[in-house]
Amino acid sequence: EVQLLESGGDLVQPGGSLRLSCAASGFTFTSYAMSWVRQAPGKGLEWVSAISGSGGSTYYADSVKGRFAISRDNSKNMLYLQMKSLRAEDTAVYYCAKDVIVGGGRWFDPWGQGTLVTVSS
Amino acid sequence: DIQMTQSPSSLSASVGDRVTITCRASQSISNYLNWYQQKPGKAPKLLIYTASSLQTGVPSRFSGRGSGTDFTLTISSLQPEDSATYYCQQTYSPQTYSTPPWTFGQGTRVEIK
């Protein structure tokens, strides 16, 4: 069974930093791109970042570019999101998701249970 | 960036009703459109990928249609467990591989009367 388990969410002050982790199991981790998607309280879904299976290609939403860094450790089946210069608007539940890419199509399945990041003084 | 607009924002229907949610893209996205279901306090769950392909394990009362800019998600006979928020997502690929950002619609909340 494919499982994704996020951790690292916390209360952090504006301007602070935080690293989220996502532990993957049940599939060949290195064969799949991975994404982070966030959801602010009571709001919709926002794609944040993605990384290729090898880790050689990374992608970011404009809202986090230059402040967040996605990475992965394929030897440990771990995905990370390093967040710095955090703002109140970064407050959200952060989900990791496995990217399924077939032909030109791409979808996210499954998703982890999410970890809450709160940016507040 | 490609904008995704869902309608309605919310709806209330009775058990057994046929329910249709619409998703419109700001430009043509071929069939690179996915649908997710999210229940309160839970992670999103994939229902439909590439506009009309039903994810394994998803009940057949869910179906998707569309291409280009206009898409629909239909629940043929609404069940109590279908109470949730539904999101569309585009993963358009003008080249061989889809390029971000992969935007979501704002969501449609479905309630049971």
GROMACS .gro file of C-alpha atoms in nm:
model
  234
    1GLU     CA    1   0.000   0.000   0.000
    2VAL     CA    2   0.129   0.342  -0.096
    3GLN     CA    3   0.167   0.567   0.207
    4LEU     CA    4   0.282   0.925   0.247
    5LEU     CA    5   0.335   1.070   0.592
    6GLU     CA    6   0.415   1.437   0.640
    7SER     CA    7   0.576   1.587   0.948
    8GLY     CA    8   0.744   1.906   1.061
    9GLY     CA    9   0.452   2.146   1.073
   10ASP     CA   10   0.465   2.395   1.359
   11LEU     CA   11   0.392   2.747   1.477
   12VAL     CA   12   0.664   2.981   1.349
   13GLN     CA   13   0.711   3.356   1.361
   14PRO     CA   14   0.699   3.570   1.047
   15GLY     CA   15   1.040   3.568   0.883
   16GLY     CA   16   1.122   3.230   1.032
   17SER     CA   17   1.214   2.900   0.872
   18LEU     CA   18   1.078   2.547   0.882
   19ARG     CA   19   1.149   2.217   0.710
   20LEU     CA   20   0.870   1.978   0.623
   21SER     CA   21   0.930   1.610   0.560
   22CYS     CA   22   0.731   1.345   0.380
   23ALA     CA   23   0.808   0.977   0.433
   24ALA     CA   24   0.708   0.759   0.139
   25SER     CA   25   0.652   0.384   0.132
   26GLY     CA   26   0.486   0.118  -0.079
   27PHE     CA   27   0.623   0.224  -0.418
   28THR     CA   28   0.953   0.272  -0.600
   29PHE     CA   29   1.017   0.624  -0.477
   30THR     CA   30   1.288   0.715  -0.724
   31SER     CA   31   1.056   0.641  -1.017
   32TYR     CA   32   0.808   0.915  -0.931
   33ALA     CA   33   0.803   1.290  -0.926
   34MET     CA   34   0.656   1.437  -0.608
   35SER     CA   35   0.468   1.755  -0.527
   36TRP     CA   36   0.374   1.974  -0.234
   37VAL     CA   37   0.025   2.126  -0.232
   38ARG     CA   38  -0.107   2.357   0.039
   39GLN     CA   39  -0.446   2.462   0.165
   40ALA     CA   40  -0.495   2.774   0.373
   41PRO     CA   41  -0.762   2.748   0.645
   42GLY     CA   42  -1.106   2.737   0.483
   43LYS     CA   43  -0.959   2.790   0.136
   44GLY     CA   44  -0.888   2.589  -0.177
   45LEU     CA   45  -0.587   2.395  -0.298
   46GLU     CA   46  -0.268   2.559  -0.422
   47TRP     CA   47   0.015   2.368  -0.588
   48VAL     CA   48   0.344   2.478  -0.430
   49SER     CA   49   0.637   2.282  -0.568
   50ALA     CA   50   0.738   1.966  -0.752
   51ILE     CA   51   1.054   1.763  -0.802
   52SER     CA   52   1.145   1.498  -1.056
   53GLY     CA   53   1.221   1.142  -0.956
   54SER     CA   54   1.595   1.193  -0.978
   55GLY     CA   55   1.576   1.527  -0.802
   56GLY     CA   56   1.740   1.695  -1.098
   57SER     CA   57   1.442   1.914  -1.188
   58THR     CA   58   1.248   2.133  -0.950
   59TYR     CA   59   0.949   2.361  -1.000
   60TYR     CA   60   0.791   2.630  -0.784
   61ALA     CA   61   0.480   2.844  -0.771
   62ASP     CA   62   0.558   3.213  -0.808
   63SER     CA   63   0.424   3.272  -0.456
   64VAL     CA   64   0.710   3.071  -0.301
   65LYS     CA   65   0.989   3.101  -0.555
   66GLY     CA   66   1.313   3.209  -0.390
   67ARG     CA   67   1.184   3.129  -0.039
   68PHE     CA   68   1.107   2.757  -0.055
   69ALA     CA   69   1.331   2.472  -0.167
   70ILE     CA   70   1.213   2.122  -0.249
   71SER     CA   71   1.450   1.827  -0.224
   72ARG     CA   72   1.446   1.452  -0.187
   73ASP     CA   73   1.665   1.175  -0.049
   74ASN     CA   74   1.598   0.871  -0.262
   75SER     CA   75   1.813   0.652  -0.035
   76LYS     CA   76   1.571   0.723   0.251
   77ASN     CA   77   1.245   0.757   0.051
   78MET     CA   78   1.206   1.109   0.188
   79LEU     CA   79   1.074   1.431   0.039
   80TYR     CA   80   1.145   1.770   0.194
   81LEU     CA   81   1.028   2.128   0.172
   82GLN     CA   82   1.261   2.385   0.322
   83MET     CA   83   1.070   2.705   0.387
   84LYS     CA   84   1.230   3.038   0.481
   85SER     CA   85   1.120   3.401   0.509
   86LEU     CA   86   0.779   3.271   0.609
   87ARG     CA   87   0.480   3.501   0.587
   88ALA     CA   88   0.135   3.494   0.742
   89GLU     CA   89  -0.007   3.396   0.403
   90ASP     CA   90   0.202   3.076   0.410
   91THR     CA   91  -0.021   2.949   0.691
   92ALA     CA   92  -0.176   2.630   0.559
   93VAL     CA   93  -0.196   2.256   0.572
   94TYR     CA   94   0.082   2.124   0.350
   95TYR     CA   95   0.026   1.797   0.166
   96CYS     CA   96   0.279   1.587  -0.019
   97ALA     CA   97   0.152   1.392  -0.316
   98LYS     CA   98   0.286   1.135  -0.558
   99ASP     CA   99   0.282   1.257  -0.916
  100VAL     CA  100   0.156   1.004  -1.168
  101ILE     CA  101   0.274   1.094  -1.518
  102VAL     CA  102   0.142   0.899  -1.816
  103GLY     CA  103   0.202   1.037  -2.161
  104GLY     CA  104   0.132   1.406  -2.133
  105GLY     CA  105  -0.107   1.363  -1.845
  106ARG     CA  106  -0.020   1.421  -1.480
  107TRP     CA  107  -0.223   1.372  -1.165
  108PHE     CA  108  -0.162   1.352  -0.791
  109ASP     CA  109  -0.232   1.019  -0.624
  110PRO     CA  110  -0.223   0.954  -0.338
  111TRP     CA  111  -0.187   1.245  -0.098
  112GLY     CA  112  -0.051   1.240   0.255
  113GLN     CA  113  -0.263   1.341   0.553
  114GLY     CA  114  -0.106   1.687   0.569
  115THR     CA  115   0.090   1.888   0.824
  116LEU     CA  116  -0.015   2.228   0.957
  117VAL     CA  117   0.215   2.528   0.931
  118THR     CA  118   0.107   2.838   1.121
  119VAL     CA  119   0.297   3.162   1.071
  120SER     CA  120   0.210   3.406   1.346
  121SER     CA  121   0.373   3.622   1.610
  122ASP     CA  122  -0.105   3.099  -1.575
  123ILE     CA  123  -0.414   2.901  -1.664
  124GLN     CA  124  -0.714   2.992  -1.448
  125MET     CA  125  -0.975   2.733  -1.355
  126THR     CA  126  -1.328   2.838  -1.268
  127GLN     CA  127  -1.578   2.599  -1.114
  128SER     CA  128  -1.953   2.640  -1.090
  129PRO     CA  129  -2.150   2.638  -0.880
  130SER     CA  130  -1.949   2.720  -0.568
  131SER     CA  131  -2.189   2.511  -0.366
  132LEU     CA  132  -2.501   2.305  -0.415
  133SER     CA  133  -2.749   2.112  -0.209
  134ALA     CA  134  -2.919   1.804  -0.350
  135SER     CA  135  -3.112   1.501  -0.234
  136VAL     CA  136  -3.000   1.143  -0.220
  137GLY     CA  137  -3.053   0.988  -0.562
  138ASP     CA  138  -3.027   1.317  -0.751
  139ARG     CA  139  -2.807   1.363  -1.054
  140VAL     CA  140  -2.548   1.631  -0.982
  141THR     CA  141  -2.322   1.808  -1.231
  142ILE     CA  142  -2.027   2.036  -1.154
  143THR     CA  143  -1.868   2.246  -1.425
  144CYS     CA  144  -1.505   2.349  -1.461
  145ARG     CA  145  -1.389   2.600  -1.720
  146ALA     CA  146  -1.028   2.671  -1.818
  147SER     CA  147  -0.905   3.015  -1.926
  148GLN     CA  148  -0.746   2.855  -2.233
  149SER     CA  149  -0.763   2.518  -2.405
  150ILE     CA  150  -0.608   2.241  -2.198
  151SER     CA  151  -0.697   1.947  -2.422
  152ASN     CA  152  -0.802   1.671  -2.180
  153TYR     CA  153  -0.546   1.745  -1.907
  154LEU     CA  154  -0.807   1.783  -1.638
  155ASN     CA  155  -0.836   1.596  -1.309
  156TRP     CA  156  -1.105   1.587  -1.041
  157TYR     CA  157  -1.051   1.538  -0.666
  158GLN     CA  158  -1.288   1.487  -0.374
  159GLN     CA  159  -1.207   1.627  -0.031
  160LYS     CA  160  -1.401   1.555   0.286
  161PRO     CA  161  -1.364   1.780   0.592
  162GLY     CA  162  -1.034   1.730   0.772
  163LYS     CA  163  -0.912   1.481   0.513
  164ALA     CA  164  -0.668   1.486   0.224
  165PRO     CA  165  -0.796   1.518  -0.132
  166LYS     CA  166  -0.866   1.195  -0.316
  167LEU     CA  167  -0.831   1.145  -0.692
  168LEU     CA  168  -1.159   1.064  -0.866
  169ILE     CA  169  -1.105   1.126  -1.236
  170TYR     CA  170  -0.790   1.183  -1.442
  171THR     CA  171  -0.743   1.309  -1.798
  172ALA     CA  172  -1.100   1.436  -1.801
  173SER     CA  173  -1.284   1.105  -1.817
  174SER     CA  174  -1.077   0.818  -1.676
  175LEU     CA  175  -1.218   0.680  -1.353
  176GLN     CA  176  -0.956   0.610  -1.087
  177THR     CA  177  -0.947   0.251  -0.964
  178GLY     CA  178  -1.182   0.197  -0.674
  179VAL     CA  179  -1.397   0.504  -0.740
  180PRO     CA  180  -1.769   0.423  -0.771
  181SER     CA  181  -1.905   0.421  -1.125
  182ARG     CA  182  -2.167   0.684  -1.037
  183PHE     CA  183  -1.886   0.937  -1.084
  184SER     CA  184  -1.805   1.035  -1.441
  185GLY     CA  185  -1.616   1.310  -1.618
  186ARG     CA  186  -1.647   1.463  -1.960
  187GLY     CA  187  -1.504   1.745  -2.164
  188SER     CA  188  -1.215   1.869  -2.369
  189GLY     CA  189  -1.064   2.204  -2.455
  190THR     CA  190  -1.198   2.457  -2.204
  191ASP     CA  191  -1.520   2.305  -2.068
  192PHE     CA  192  -1.543   2.005  -1.839
  193THR     CA  193  -1.802   1.841  -1.616
  194LEU     CA  194  -1.804   1.604  -1.322
  195THR     CA  195  -2.132   1.418  -1.282
  196ILE     CA  196  -2.258   1.211  -0.991
  197SER     CA  197  -2.537   1.003  -1.141
  198SER     CA  198  -2.712   0.916  -0.817
  199LEU     CA  199  -2.598   1.119  -0.517
  200GLN     CA  200  -2.520   0.920  -0.203
  201PRO     CA  201  -2.479   1.045   0.156
  202GLU     CA  202  -2.106   0.970   0.148
  203ASP     CA  203  -2.062   1.203  -0.152
  204SER     CA  204  -2.099   1.508   0.073
  205ALA     CA  205  -1.763   1.678   0.013
  206THR     CA  206  -1.584   1.953  -0.175
  207TYR     CA  207  -1.481   1.876  -0.531
  208TYR     CA  208  -1.185   2.036  -0.709
  209CYS     CA  209  -1.078   2.033  -1.070
  210GLN     CA  210  -0.710   2.066  -1.162
  211GLN     CA  211  -0.540   2.135  -1.493
  212THR     CA  212  -0.206   1.980  -1.584
  213TYR     CA  213  -0.185   2.111  -1.939
  214SER     CA  214   0.107   2.008  -2.153
  215PRO     CA  215   0.189   2.221  -2.458
  216GLN     CA  216   0.503   2.012  -2.493
  217THR     CA  217   0.583   1.652  -2.418
  218TYR     CA  218   0.564   1.696  -2.044
  219SER     CA  219   0.321   1.909  -1.848
  220THR     CA  220   0.458   2.232  -1.712
  221PRO     CA  221   0.361   2.408  -1.393
  222PRO     CA  222   0.186   2.573  -1.233
  223TRP     CA  223  -0.082   2.308  -1.211
  224THR     CA  224  -0.378   2.512  -1.099
  225PHE     CA  225  -0.693   2.406  -0.919
  226GLY     CA  226  -1.044   2.537  -0.939
  227GLN     CA  227  -1.181   2.709  -0.630
  228GLY     CA  228  -1.389   2.409  -0.532
  229THR     CA  229  -1.756   2.310  -0.525
  230ARG     CA  230  -1.913   2.210  -0.195
  231VAL     CA  231  -2.179   1.943  -0.231
  232GLU     CA  232  -2.426   1.904   0.055
  233ILE     CA  233  -2.701   1.649   0.104
  234LYS     CA  234  -3.050   1.788   0.171
   0.00000   0.00000   0.00000
